[in-house]
PDB file of C-alpha atoms and ligand atoms in Angstrom:
ATOM      1  CA  MET A   1     -12.598  13.381  17.402  1.00 52.00           C
ATOM      2  CA  GLN A   2      -8.829  13.372  17.991  1.00 56.00           C
ATOM      3  CA  THR A   3      -7.704   9.978  19.229  1.00 75.00           C
ATOM      4  CA  ILE A   4      -3.957  10.546  19.368  1.00 88.00           C
ATOM      5  CA  SER A   5      -2.170  13.531  20.867  1.00 91.00           C
ATOM      6  CA  VAL A   6       0.427  15.454  18.928  1.00 93.00           C
ATOM      7  CA  HIS A   7       3.038  14.406  21.452  1.00 92.00           C
ATOM      8  CA  ASP A   8       2.283  10.666  21.184  1.00 93.00           C
ATOM      9  CA  TYR A   9       2.160  10.861  17.409  1.00 93.00           C
ATOM     10  CA  ALA A  10       5.469  12.727  17.401  1.00 93.00           C
ATOM     11  CA  MET A  11       7.059   9.910  19.388  1.00 92.00           C
ATOM     12  CA  GLU A  12       5.632   7.293  17.014  1.00 93.00           C
ATOM     13  CA  CYS A  13       6.972   9.138  13.995  1.00 92.00           C
ATOM     14  CA  ARG A  14      10.399   9.526  15.514  1.00 91.00           C
ATOM     15  CA  ALA A  15      10.457   5.788  16.262  1.00 92.00           C
ATOM     16  CA  LYS A  16       9.548   5.099  12.608  1.00 91.00           C
ATOM     17  CA  GLY A  17      12.277   7.436  11.393  1.00 91.00           C
ATOM     18  CA  LEU A  18       9.901   9.910   9.728  1.00 91.00           C
ATOM     19  CA  ARG A  19      11.566  13.182   8.915  1.00 91.00           C
ATOM     20  CA  GLY A  20       9.145  15.936   9.924  1.00 90.00           C
ATOM     21  CA  ASN A  21       9.267  17.801  13.210  1.00 89.00           C
ATOM     22  CA  TYR A  22       5.951  16.900  14.807  1.00 92.00           C
ATOM     23  CA  GLU A  23       6.678  18.460  18.209  1.00 88.00           C
ATOM     24  CA  VAL A  24       5.789  21.889  16.836  1.00 91.00           C
ATOM     25  CA  CYS A  25       2.364  20.816  15.494  1.00 93.00           C
ATOM     26  CA  ARG A  26      -0.884  22.462  16.462  1.00 95.00           C
ATOM     27  CA  PRO A  27      -3.609  20.048  17.676  1.00 94.00           C
ATOM     28  CA  ASP A  28      -4.831  19.674  14.083  1.00 95.00           C
ATOM     29  CA  PHE A  29      -1.262  18.728  13.020  1.00 96.00           C
ATOM     30  CA  THR A  30      -0.676  21.919  11.011  1.00 97.00           C
ATOM     31  CA  VAL A  31       2.572  23.894  11.268  1.00 97.00           C
ATOM     32  CA  ASP A  32       3.998  27.045   9.669  1.00 95.00           C
ATOM     33  CA  GLN A  33       5.663  27.120   6.283  1.00 95.00           C
ATOM     34  CA  PRO A  34       9.396  27.718   6.715  1.00 95.00           C
ATOM     35  CA  ASP A  35      11.765  29.605   4.426  1.00 96.00           C
ATOM     36  CA  TYR A  36      13.660  27.459   1.956  1.00 97.00           C
ATOM     37  CA  SER A  37      17.347  27.107   1.187  1.00 96.00           C
ATOM     38  CA  ALA A  38      19.073  27.528  -2.163  1.00 96.00           C
ATOM     39  CA  GLU A  39      19.259  23.726  -2.382  1.00 95.00           C
ATOM     40  CA  ASP A  40      15.472  23.516  -1.929  1.00 96.00           C
ATOM     41  CA  GLU A  41      14.950  26.018  -4.746  1.00 97.00           C
ATOM     42  CA  HIS A  42      17.350  24.047  -6.909  1.00 97.00           C
ATOM     43  CA  VAL A  43      15.588  20.740  -6.194  1.00 97.00           C
ATOM     44  CA  TRP A  44      12.183  22.292  -6.892  1.00 97.00           C
ATOM     45  CA  HIS A  45      13.445  23.673 -10.189  1.00 97.00           C
ATOM     46  CA  VAL A  46      15.008  20.384 -11.302  1.00 96.00           C
ATOM     47  CA  LEU A  47      11.953  18.332 -10.336  1.00 96.00           C
ATOM     48  CA  THR A  48       9.376  20.623 -11.923  1.00 96.00           C
ATOM     49  CA  GLU A  49      11.398  21.043 -15.139  1.00 96.00           C
ATOM     50  CA  ARG A  50      11.876  17.321 -15.483  1.00 96.00           C
ATOM     51  CA  GLN A  51       8.327  16.372 -14.588  1.00 96.00           C
ATOM     52  CA  THR A  52       6.510  18.945 -16.743  1.00 96.00           C
ATOM     53  CA  LYS A  53       8.132  17.389 -19.810  1.00 97.00           C
ATOM     54  CA  LEU A  54       6.201  14.224 -18.941  1.00 97.00           C
ATOM     55  CA  THR A  55       2.988  15.719 -17.596  1.00 97.00           C
ATOM     56  CA  SER A  56       2.534  17.796 -20.757  1.00 96.00           C
ATOM     57  CA  LYS A  57       2.234  14.479 -22.567  1.00 97.00           C
ATOM     58  CA  TYR A  58       0.578  12.164 -20.049  1.00 98.00           C
ATOM     59  CA  ALA A  59      -1.472  14.317 -17.682  1.00 98.00           C
ATOM     60  CA  HIS A  60      -5.140  15.078 -18.171  1.00 98.00           C
ATOM     61  CA  ARG A  61      -5.772  18.648 -19.308  1.00 97.00           C
ATOM     62  CA  SER A  62      -7.646  19.477 -16.078  1.00 97.00           C
ATOM     63  CA  TYR A  63      -4.410  18.853 -14.160  1.00 98.00           C
ATOM     64  CA  LEU A  64      -2.364  20.906 -16.633  1.00 97.00           C
ATOM     65  CA  ASP A  65      -4.837  23.801 -16.465  1.00 97.00           C
ATOM     66  CA  GLY A  66      -4.644  23.730 -12.668  1.00 97.00           C
ATOM     67  CA  LEU A  67      -0.855  23.637 -12.639  1.00 96.00           C
ATOM     68  CA  LYS A  68      -0.703  26.685 -14.872  1.00 94.00           C
ATOM     69  CA  THR A  69      -3.396  28.607 -12.998  1.00 95.00           C
ATOM     70  CA  LEU A  70      -1.676  28.085  -9.644  1.00 96.00           C
ATOM     71  CA  GLY A  71       1.815  28.889 -10.956  1.00 91.00           C
ATOM     72  CA  LEU A  72       3.445  25.965  -9.195  1.00 92.00           C
ATOM     73  CA  THR A  73       6.476  25.843 -11.448  1.00 89.00           C
ATOM     74  CA  ASP A  74       7.809  29.345 -10.685  1.00 87.00           C
ATOM     75  CA  GLY A  75       9.972  28.492  -7.679  1.00 93.00           C
ATOM     76  CA  VAL A  76       9.042  26.854  -4.364  1.00 96.00           C
ATOM     77  CA  PRO A  77       5.406  27.902  -3.902  1.00 96.00           C
ATOM     78  CA  ARG A  78       4.185  29.935  -0.919  1.00 96.00           C
ATOM     79  CA  PHE A  79       1.211  28.253   0.730  1.00 96.00           C
ATOM     80  CA  ASP A  80      -0.713  31.511   1.325  1.00 96.00           C
ATOM     81  CA  GLU A  81      -0.452  32.581  -2.258  1.00 96.00           C
ATOM     82  CA  VAL A  82      -1.620  29.228  -3.636  1.00 97.00           C
ATOM     83  CA  SER A  83      -4.419  29.066  -1.056  1.00 98.00           C
ATOM     84  CA  ARG A  84      -5.667  32.483  -2.131  1.00 98.00           C
ATOM     85  CA  LYS A  85      -5.920  31.359  -5.759  1.00 97.00           C
ATOM     86  CA  LEU A  86      -7.419  27.983  -4.938  1.00 98.00           C
ATOM     87  CA  LYS A  87     -10.002  29.450  -2.594  1.00 98.00           C
ATOM     88  CA  LYS A  88     -11.392  31.611  -5.366  1.00 98.00           C
ATOM     89  CA  LEU A  89     -11.750  28.603  -7.649  1.00 97.00           C
ATOM     90  CA  THR A  90     -13.137  25.826  -5.441  1.00 98.00           C
ATOM     91  CA  GLY A  91     -13.148  27.127  -1.868  1.00 98.00           C
ATOM     92  CA  TRP A  92     -10.170  24.938  -0.900  1.00 98.00           C
ATOM     93  CA  VAL A  93      -7.002  26.016   0.892  1.00 98.00           C
ATOM     94  CA  ILE A  94      -3.780  24.156   1.600  1.00 98.00           C
ATOM     95  CA  VAL A  95      -2.298  23.840   5.072  1.00 98.00           C
ATOM     96  CA  PRO A  96       1.329  23.023   5.924  1.00 98.00           C
ATOM     97  CA  VAL A  97       1.965  19.771   7.843  1.00 97.00           C
ATOM     98  CA  PRO A  98       5.251  18.081   8.829  1.00 96.00           C
ATOM     99  CA  GLY A  99       4.493  14.951   6.746  1.00 96.00           C
ATOM    100  CA  LEU A 100       2.075  12.053   7.237  1.00 95.00           C
ATOM    101  CA  ILE A 101      -0.513  12.891   9.850  1.00 96.00           C
ATOM    102  CA  PRO A 102      -3.004  10.557  11.582  1.00 95.00           C
ATOM    103  CA  ALA A 103      -5.710   9.335   9.200  1.00 95.00           C
ATOM    104  CA  GLU A 104      -8.493  10.905  11.231  1.00 96.00           C
ATOM    105  CA  SER A 105      -6.917  14.374  11.138  1.00 97.00           C
ATOM    106  CA  PHE A 106      -6.173  13.965   7.461  1.00 98.00           C
ATOM    107  CA  PHE A 107      -9.815  13.123   6.747  1.00 98.00           C
ATOM    108  CA  GLU A 108     -11.047  16.022   8.904  1.00 98.00           C
ATOM    109  CA  HIS A 109      -8.947  18.448   6.883  1.00 98.00           C
ATOM    110  CA  LEU A 110     -10.346  17.095   3.613  1.00 98.00           C
ATOM    111  CA  ALA A 111     -13.894  17.326   4.939  1.00 98.00           C
ATOM    112  CA  GLY A 112     -13.158  20.980   5.780  1.00 98.00           C
ATOM    113  CA  LYS A 113     -11.727  21.685   2.290  1.00 98.00           C
ATOM    114  CA  ARG A 114      -8.147  21.960   3.575  1.00 98.00           C
ATOM    115  CA  PHE A 115      -5.505  19.899   1.810  1.00 98.00           C
ATOM    116  CA  PRO A 116      -2.527  19.044   4.045  1.00 98.00           C
ATOM    117  CA  VAL A 117       0.757  19.677   2.217  1.00 98.00           C
ATOM    118  CA  THR A 118       4.109  18.552   3.635  1.00 97.00           C
ATOM    119  CA  ASN A 119       6.304  21.598   4.245  1.00 96.00           C
ATOM    120  CA  TRP A 120       9.740  20.114   3.460  1.00 96.00           C
ATOM    121  CA  LEU A 121      11.367  18.996   0.251  1.00 96.00           C
ATOM    122  CA  ARG A 122      13.483  15.975  -0.675  1.00 96.00           C
ATOM    123  CA  THR A 123      17.219  16.521  -1.240  1.00 95.00           C
ATOM    124  CA  THR A 124      19.211  16.339  -4.477  1.00 94.00           C
ATOM    125  CA  LYS A 125      20.118  12.741  -3.592  1.00 92.00           C
ATOM    126  CA  GLU A 126      16.448  11.670  -3.585  1.00 92.00           C
ATOM    127  CA  LEU A 127      15.119  13.088  -6.839  1.00 91.00           C
ATOM    128  CA  ASP A 128      13.680   9.805  -8.067  1.00 86.00           C
ATOM    129  CA  TYR A 129      12.086   8.159  -5.089  1.00 82.00           C
ATOM    130  CA  ILE A 130      11.243   8.930  -1.511  1.00 87.00           C
ATOM    131  CA  VAL A 131       9.159   6.824   0.864  1.00 85.00           C
ATOM    132  CA  GLU A 132       7.351   9.634   2.683  1.00 92.00           C
ATOM    133  CA  PRO A 133       5.260  12.227   0.909  1.00 95.00           C
ATOM    134  CA  ASP A 134       7.204  15.492   0.606  1.00 96.00           C
ATOM    135  CA  MET A 135       6.271  18.937  -0.681  1.00 97.00           C
ATOM    136  CA  PHE A 136       6.872  17.967  -4.297  1.00 97.00           C
ATOM    137  CA  HIS A 137       4.496  15.018  -4.133  1.00 97.00           C
ATOM    138  CA  ASP A 138       1.829  16.941  -2.240  1.00 97.00           C
ATOM    139  CA  PHE A 139       2.033  20.222  -4.112  1.00 96.00           C
ATOM    140  CA  PHE A 140       2.863  19.137  -7.629  1.00 97.00           C
ATOM    141  CA  GLY A 141       0.850  15.915  -7.405  1.00 97.00           C
ATOM    142  CA  HIS A 142      -2.296  16.699  -5.446  1.00 98.00           C
ATOM    143  CA  VAL A 143      -2.914  20.434  -5.547  1.00 98.00           C
ATOM    144  CA  PRO A 144      -3.404  21.181  -9.289  1.00 98.00           C
ATOM    145  CA  ILE A 145      -6.636  19.200  -9.639  1.00 98.00           C
ATOM    146  CA  LEU A 146      -8.121  20.756  -6.526  1.00 98.00           C
ATOM    147  CA  THR A 147      -8.848  23.617  -8.975  1.00 98.00           C
ATOM    148  CA  GLN A 148     -11.468  21.333 -10.570  1.00 98.00           C
ATOM    149  CA  PRO A 149     -14.859  21.754  -8.853  1.00 98.00           C
ATOM    150  CA  LYS A 150     -16.065  18.168  -9.358  1.00 98.00           C
ATOM    151  CA  PHE A 151     -12.820  16.624  -8.164  1.00 98.00           C
ATOM    152  CA  ALA A 152     -12.654  19.049  -5.247  1.00 98.00           C
ATOM    153  CA  GLY A 153     -16.225  17.999  -4.395  1.00 98.00           C
ATOM    154  CA  PHE A 154     -15.158  14.364  -4.470  1.00 98.00           C
ATOM    155  CA  MET A 155     -12.255  15.044  -2.100  1.00 98.00           C
ATOM    156  CA  GLN A 156     -14.426  16.864   0.424  1.00 98.00           C
ATOM    157  CA  LEU A 157     -17.009  14.081   0.356  1.00 98.00           C
ATOM    158  CA  TYR A 158     -14.150  11.585   0.628  1.00 98.00           C
ATOM    159  CA  GLY A 159     -13.100  13.215   3.894  1.00 98.00           C
ATOM    160  CA  LEU A 160     -16.633  12.982   5.287  1.00 98.00           C
ATOM    161  CA  ARG A 161     -17.160   9.379   4.182  1.00 98.00           C
ATOM    162  CA  ALA A 162     -13.719   8.313   5.367  1.00 98.00           C
ATOM    163  CA  LEU A 163     -14.541   9.564   8.869  1.00 98.00           C
ATOM    164  CA  GLU A 164     -17.725   7.451   8.748  1.00 97.00           C
ATOM    165  CA  ALA A 165     -15.726   4.505   7.400  1.00 97.00           C
ATOM    166  CA  ILE A 166     -13.493   4.596  10.482  1.00 96.00           C
ATOM    167  CA  ASP A 167     -16.571   4.030  12.652  1.00 95.00           C
ATOM    168  CA  LEU A 168     -17.814   1.299  10.305  1.00 96.00           C
ATOM    169  CA  GLY A 169     -14.479  -0.558  10.511  1.00 96.00           C
ATOM    170  CA  GLY A 170     -13.828   0.087   6.840  1.00 97.00           C
ATOM    171  CA  VAL A 171     -10.841   2.406   6.878  1.00 97.00           C
ATOM    172  CA  GLU A 172      -8.815   0.007   4.716  1.00 97.00           C
ATOM    173  CA  ASN A 173     -11.591  -0.055   2.125  1.00 98.00           C
ATOM    174  CA  ILE A 174     -11.927   3.704   1.925  1.00 98.00           C
ATOM    175  CA  THR A 175      -8.152   4.116   1.812  1.00 98.00           C
ATOM    176  CA  ARG A 176      -8.042   1.893  -1.291  1.00 98.00           C
ATOM    177  CA  LEU A 177     -10.457   4.254  -2.999  1.00 98.00           C
ATOM    178  CA  TYR A 178      -8.103   7.155  -2.264  1.00 98.00           C
ATOM    179  CA  TRP A 179      -5.146   5.128  -3.481  1.00 98.00           C
ATOM    180  CA  TYR A 180      -6.693   4.184  -6.816  1.00 98.00           C
ATOM    181  CA  THR A 181      -8.177   7.650  -7.515  1.00 98.00           C
ATOM    182  CA  ALA A 182      -6.354  10.551  -5.822  1.00 98.00           C
ATOM    183  CA  GLU A 183      -2.982   8.768  -5.999  1.00 98.00           C
ATOM    184  CA  TYR A 184      -3.038   6.561  -9.102  1.00 98.00           C
ATOM    185  CA  GLY A 185      -6.215   7.461 -10.999  1.00 98.00           C
ATOM    186  CA  LEU A 186      -6.503   7.719 -14.772  1.00 98.00           C
ATOM    187  CA  ILE A 187      -9.227   9.423 -16.743  1.00 98.00           C
ATOM    188  CA  ASP A 188     -10.417   8.810 -20.279  1.00 98.00           C
ATOM    189  CA  ASP A 189     -12.828  11.483 -21.427  1.00 95.00           C
ATOM    190  CA  GLY A 190     -13.025   9.973 -24.910  1.00 95.00           C
ATOM    191  CA  ARG A 191      -9.613  11.155 -26.056  1.00 95.00           C
ATOM    192  CA  GLY A 192      -7.538   8.320 -24.624  1.00 96.00           C
ATOM    193  CA  ALA A 193      -6.353   7.578 -21.099  1.00 98.00           C
ATOM    194  CA  LYS A 194      -4.516  10.349 -19.241  1.00 98.00           C
ATOM    195  CA  ALA A 195      -3.292  10.531 -15.660  1.00 98.00           C
ATOM    196  CA  PHE A 196      -4.494  12.707 -12.801  1.00 98.00           C
ATOM    197  CA  GLY A 197      -3.411  10.831  -9.637  1.00 98.00           C
ATOM    198  CA  ALA A 198      -0.726  12.464  -7.500  1.00 98.00           C
ATOM    199  CA  GLY A 199       1.425   9.355  -7.147  1.00 96.00           C
ATOM    200  CA  LEU A 200       1.733   9.348 -10.926  1.00 97.00           C
ATOM    201  CA  MET A 201       2.179  13.090 -11.361  1.00 97.00           C
ATOM    202  CA  SER A 202       5.066  13.148  -8.920  1.00 96.00           C
ATOM    203  CA  SER A 203       6.783  10.018 -10.277  1.00 95.00           C
ATOM    204  CA  PHE A 204       9.261  10.235 -13.136  1.00 93.00           C
ATOM    205  CA  SER A 205       9.123   6.525 -13.926  1.00 95.00           C
ATOM    206  CA  GLU A 206       5.607   5.352 -13.019  1.00 96.00           C
ATOM    207  CA  LEU A 207       3.779   8.048 -14.994  1.00 97.00           C
ATOM    208  CA  VAL A 208       5.241   6.727 -18.257  1.00 97.00           C
ATOM    209  CA  HIS A 209       4.795   3.125 -17.135  1.00 98.00           C
ATOM    210  CA  ALA A 210       1.110   3.604 -16.275  1.00 98.00           C
ATOM    211  CA  LEU A 211       0.270   4.991 -19.701  1.00 98.00           C
ATOM    212  CA  THR A 212       2.591   3.120 -22.039  1.00 97.00           C
ATOM    213  CA  SER A 213       3.580  -0.264 -20.574  1.00 97.00           C
ATOM    214  CA  PRO A 214       1.754  -3.407 -21.760  1.00 95.00           C
ATOM    215  CA  GLU A 215       2.035  -4.589 -18.157  1.00 94.00           C
ATOM    216  CA  ALA A 216      -0.026  -1.677 -16.863  1.00 96.00           C
ATOM    217  CA  LYS A 217      -3.602  -2.971 -16.820  1.00 97.00           C
ATOM    218  CA  HIS A 218      -6.394  -0.431 -17.172  1.00 98.00           C
ATOM    219  CA  ARG A 219      -9.844  -1.194 -15.793  1.00 98.00           C
ATOM    220  CA  PRO A 220     -12.965   0.991 -15.669  1.00 98.00           C
ATOM    221  CA  LEU A 221     -13.455   2.389 -12.188  1.00 97.00           C
ATOM    222  CA  ASP A 222     -16.061   0.565 -10.144  1.00 97.00           C
ATOM    223  CA  ILE A 223     -16.089   1.696  -6.516  1.00 98.00           C
ATOM    224  CA  ALA A 224     -17.216  -1.672  -5.116  1.00 97.00           C
ATOM    225  CA  THR A 225     -14.264  -3.361  -6.848  1.00 98.00           C
ATOM    226  CA  VAL A 226     -11.728  -0.678  -5.983  1.00 98.00           C
ATOM    227  CA  ILE A 227     -12.409  -0.816  -2.238  1.00 98.00           C
ATOM    228  CA  ARG A 228     -11.550  -4.541  -2.297  1.00 98.00           C
ATOM    229  CA  THR A 229      -8.412  -4.289  -4.429  1.00 98.00           C
ATOM    230  CA  THR A 230      -5.140  -4.502  -2.521  1.00 98.00           C
ATOM    231  CA  TYR A 231      -2.041  -2.441  -3.324  1.00 98.00           C
ATOM    232  CA  GLU A 232       1.622  -2.204  -2.463  1.00 94.00           C
ATOM    233  CA  ILE A 233       3.083   1.199  -1.707  1.00 91.00           C
ATOM    234  CA  ASP A 234       6.646   0.545  -2.897  1.00 88.00           C
ATOM    235  CA  LYS A 235       6.063  -1.021  -6.340  1.00 93.00           C
ATOM    236  CA  PHE A 236       4.484   0.102  -9.584  1.00 96.00           C
ATOM    237  CA  GLN A 237       0.753  -0.576  -9.570  1.00 97.00           C
ATOM    238  CA  ARG A 238      -0.370  -3.681 -11.407  1.00 96.00           C
ATOM    239  CA  VAL A 239      -3.752  -2.169 -12.191  1.00 98.00           C
ATOM    240  CA  TYR A 240      -4.920   1.390 -12.818  1.00 98.00           C
ATOM    241  CA  PHE A 241      -8.583   2.351 -12.655  1.00 98.00           C
ATOM    242  CA  VAL A 242      -9.964   4.689 -15.294  1.00 98.00           C
ATOM    243  CA  LEU A 243     -12.725   7.262 -14.761  1.00 97.00           C
ATOM    244  CA  SER A 244     -14.817   8.724 -17.543  1.00 97.00           C
ATOM    245  CA  SER A 245     -15.056  12.089 -15.759  1.00 97.00           C
ATOM    246  CA  PHE A 246     -14.754  13.646 -12.299  1.00 98.00           C
ATOM    247  CA  ASP A 247     -18.487  14.258 -12.464  1.00 97.00           C
ATOM    248  CA  ASP A 248     -19.062  10.528 -12.882  1.00 97.00           C
ATOM    249  CA  LEU A 249     -16.811   9.774  -9.898  1.00 97.00           C
ATOM    250  CA  LEU A 250     -18.568  12.298  -7.690  1.00 98.00           C
ATOM    251  CA  THR A 251     -22.055  11.147  -8.734  1.00 97.00           C
ATOM    252  CA  LYS A 252     -21.264   7.481  -8.051  1.00 97.00           C
ATOM    253  CA  PHE A 253     -19.650   8.314  -4.724  1.00 97.00           C
ATOM    254  CA  GLN A 254     -22.641  10.413  -3.665  1.00 97.00           C
ATOM    255  CA  ALA A 255     -25.036   7.621  -4.589  1.00 96.00           C
ATOM    256  CA  MET A 256     -23.242   4.786  -2.814  1.00 95.00           C
ATOM    257  CA  ASP A 257     -24.433   3.286   0.448  1.00 97.00           C
ATOM    258  CA  LEU A 258     -21.196   3.269   2.418  1.00 97.00           C
ATOM    259  CA  ALA A 259     -22.211   0.880   5.198  1.00 97.00           C
ATOM    260  CA  ALA A 260     -23.686  -1.645   2.737  1.00 97.00           C
ATOM    261  CA  MET A 261     -20.654  -1.448   0.500  1.00 97.00           C
ATOM    262  CA  ILE A 262     -18.176  -1.928   3.336  1.00 97.00           C
ATOM    263  CA  GLY A 263     -20.272  -4.854   4.621  1.00 97.00           C
ATOM    264  CA  ARG A 264     -20.241  -6.506   1.207  1.00 97.00           C
ATOM    265  CA  ALA A 265     -16.507  -5.901   0.806  1.00 98.00           C
ATOM    266  CA  ARG A 266     -15.937  -7.632   4.135  1.00 97.00           C
ATOM    267  CA  ASP A 267     -18.059 -10.627   3.076  1.00 97.00           C
ATOM    268  CA  LEU A 268     -16.436 -10.984  -0.328  1.00 97.00           C
ATOM    269  CA  GLY A 269     -12.819 -10.434   0.747  1.00 97.00           C
ATOM    270  CA  THR A 270      -9.949  -8.695  -1.012  1.00 98.00           C
ATOM    271  CA  ILE A 271      -9.050  -8.837  -4.701  1.00 98.00           C
ATOM    272  CA  ASP A 272      -5.470  -9.231  -5.930  1.00 98.00           C
ATOM    273  CA  PRO A 273      -4.741  -6.830  -8.814  1.00 97.00           C
ATOM    274  CA  ASP A 274      -3.601  -9.814 -10.919  1.00 95.00           C
ATOM    275  CA  ALA A 275      -7.119 -11.278 -10.708  1.00 96.00           C
ATOM    276  CA  LEU A 276      -8.689  -8.279 -12.432  1.00 94.00           C
TER     277      LEU A 276
HETATM  278  N1  HBI B   1      -1.148  12.527   5.877  1.00 94.03           N
HETATM  279  N2  HBI B   1       0.012  14.352   5.151  1.00 94.03           N
HETATM  280  C1  HBI B   1      -0.669  13.247   4.881  1.00 94.03           C
HETATM  281  N3  HBI B   1      -0.873  12.896   3.588  1.00 94.03           N
HETATM  282  C2  HBI B   1      -1.571  11.773   3.284  1.00 94.03           C
HETATM  283  O1  HBI B   1      -1.764  11.465   2.098  1.00 94.03           O
HETATM  284  C3  HBI B   1      -2.085  10.987   4.319  1.00 94.03           C
HETATM  285  C4  HBI B   1      -1.854  11.401   5.619  1.00 94.03           C
HETATM  286  N4  HBI B   1      -2.320  10.660   6.639  1.00 94.03           N
HETATM  287  C5  HBI B   1      -3.108   9.515   6.424  1.00 94.03           C
HETATM  288  C6  HBI B   1      -3.275   9.122   5.028  1.00 94.03           C
HETATM  289  N5  HBI B   1      -2.797   9.842   4.077  1.00 94.03           N
HETATM  290  C7  HBI B   1      -3.959   7.852   4.716  1.00 94.03           C
HETATM  291  O2  HBI B   1      -4.719   7.420   5.780  1.00 94.03           O
HETATM  292  C8  HBI B   1      -4.821   7.760   3.460  1.00 94.03           C
HETATM  293  O3  HBI B   1      -5.830   6.890   3.712  1.00 94.03           O
HETATM  294  C9  HBI B   1      -5.528   8.829   2.913  1.00 94.03           C
HETATM  295 FE1   FE B   2      -0.351  11.538  -1.842  1.00 94.03          FE
END
C-alpha cells in the first residue's frame, strides 16, 4: 500500500522545513519515544496548566473524563503507559511518529487502531501557535477522546474509509470530514455546545472563540455538507459543525455510501464556510 519510501518522504519534509527526523523511521513511519529535557517538562507543565483552565469550561465531559483517566497532565506522558490504559478501554494504542506522515500511512494506522502521536514538543517560544502538529496537539488534543468507544469506532472506520477515498479520488473530501470532526468538532448532547476536536483542545485562543464568539457559526453536522466545505489551516474556523452524540456520528458514517457521496460532492462543488 505504501506509495512513498521513508527516504523520499524524509527528503520532502526536509525541503519543507519540517522539524522531525524522518531518516530514523520504520517503514510504517513510527519511531521510538525519546527522553525529554527539563525544558520539555516545563513546556508540558505550562501548556497543560493553562489549557485545563479552559477545557474544564469548554470541553465536552467525555474529553475531560478521558484526560483524567489517562493522566495526561502529570508530566510528559510515556507512550507505553498511555497505550496500556487506552488498550483496556477501547483497544487503541498510540505510536510515536516524527510529525506529519503520509496520508496513506496515517489512515492505515487509524484503521489498525493506532493513533500516531508526534514525539517532540514545541519550545517555550512557541506556546501559542505552531504550524506542525507536536506532542501537545496530538496527545492533549486527540488522545483523550480515544477512550470513548463510539468515537474510537468512528476513527477506526475513518481510517478504512479514507483509504477507500484515496482510490475514489476523494481524499480532499474525506480530509474535510476529519478536519470538521476530529480537529474542530463540537458536540451538543442537550446541555449546550461543548468542544471535542483536537485543534480546539490544543488552542488557547480558538477554543474560547469557537464557543463564545458571535462570529463562530455553529451548524448541525451533515456529512454530505461537511465533505464539501473548504477550510484554511492557519485561521480560526468560520464554521463549526455540531454533533448530537458520537453514536450519531458513527451511525451516519456507517450508513453512508462513500462512492456515491464523493461523486455527488464532485458534481456539486465546494462550499465556502460563509455560504452556510
Ligand atoms: N500525520 N502525524 C500525522 N498527523 C495527522 O494528523 C496527519 C498526518 N498525515 C496526514 C494527515 N494528517 C492528513 O492527511 C489528514 O487528512 C488526516
Ligand atoms: Fe490533529
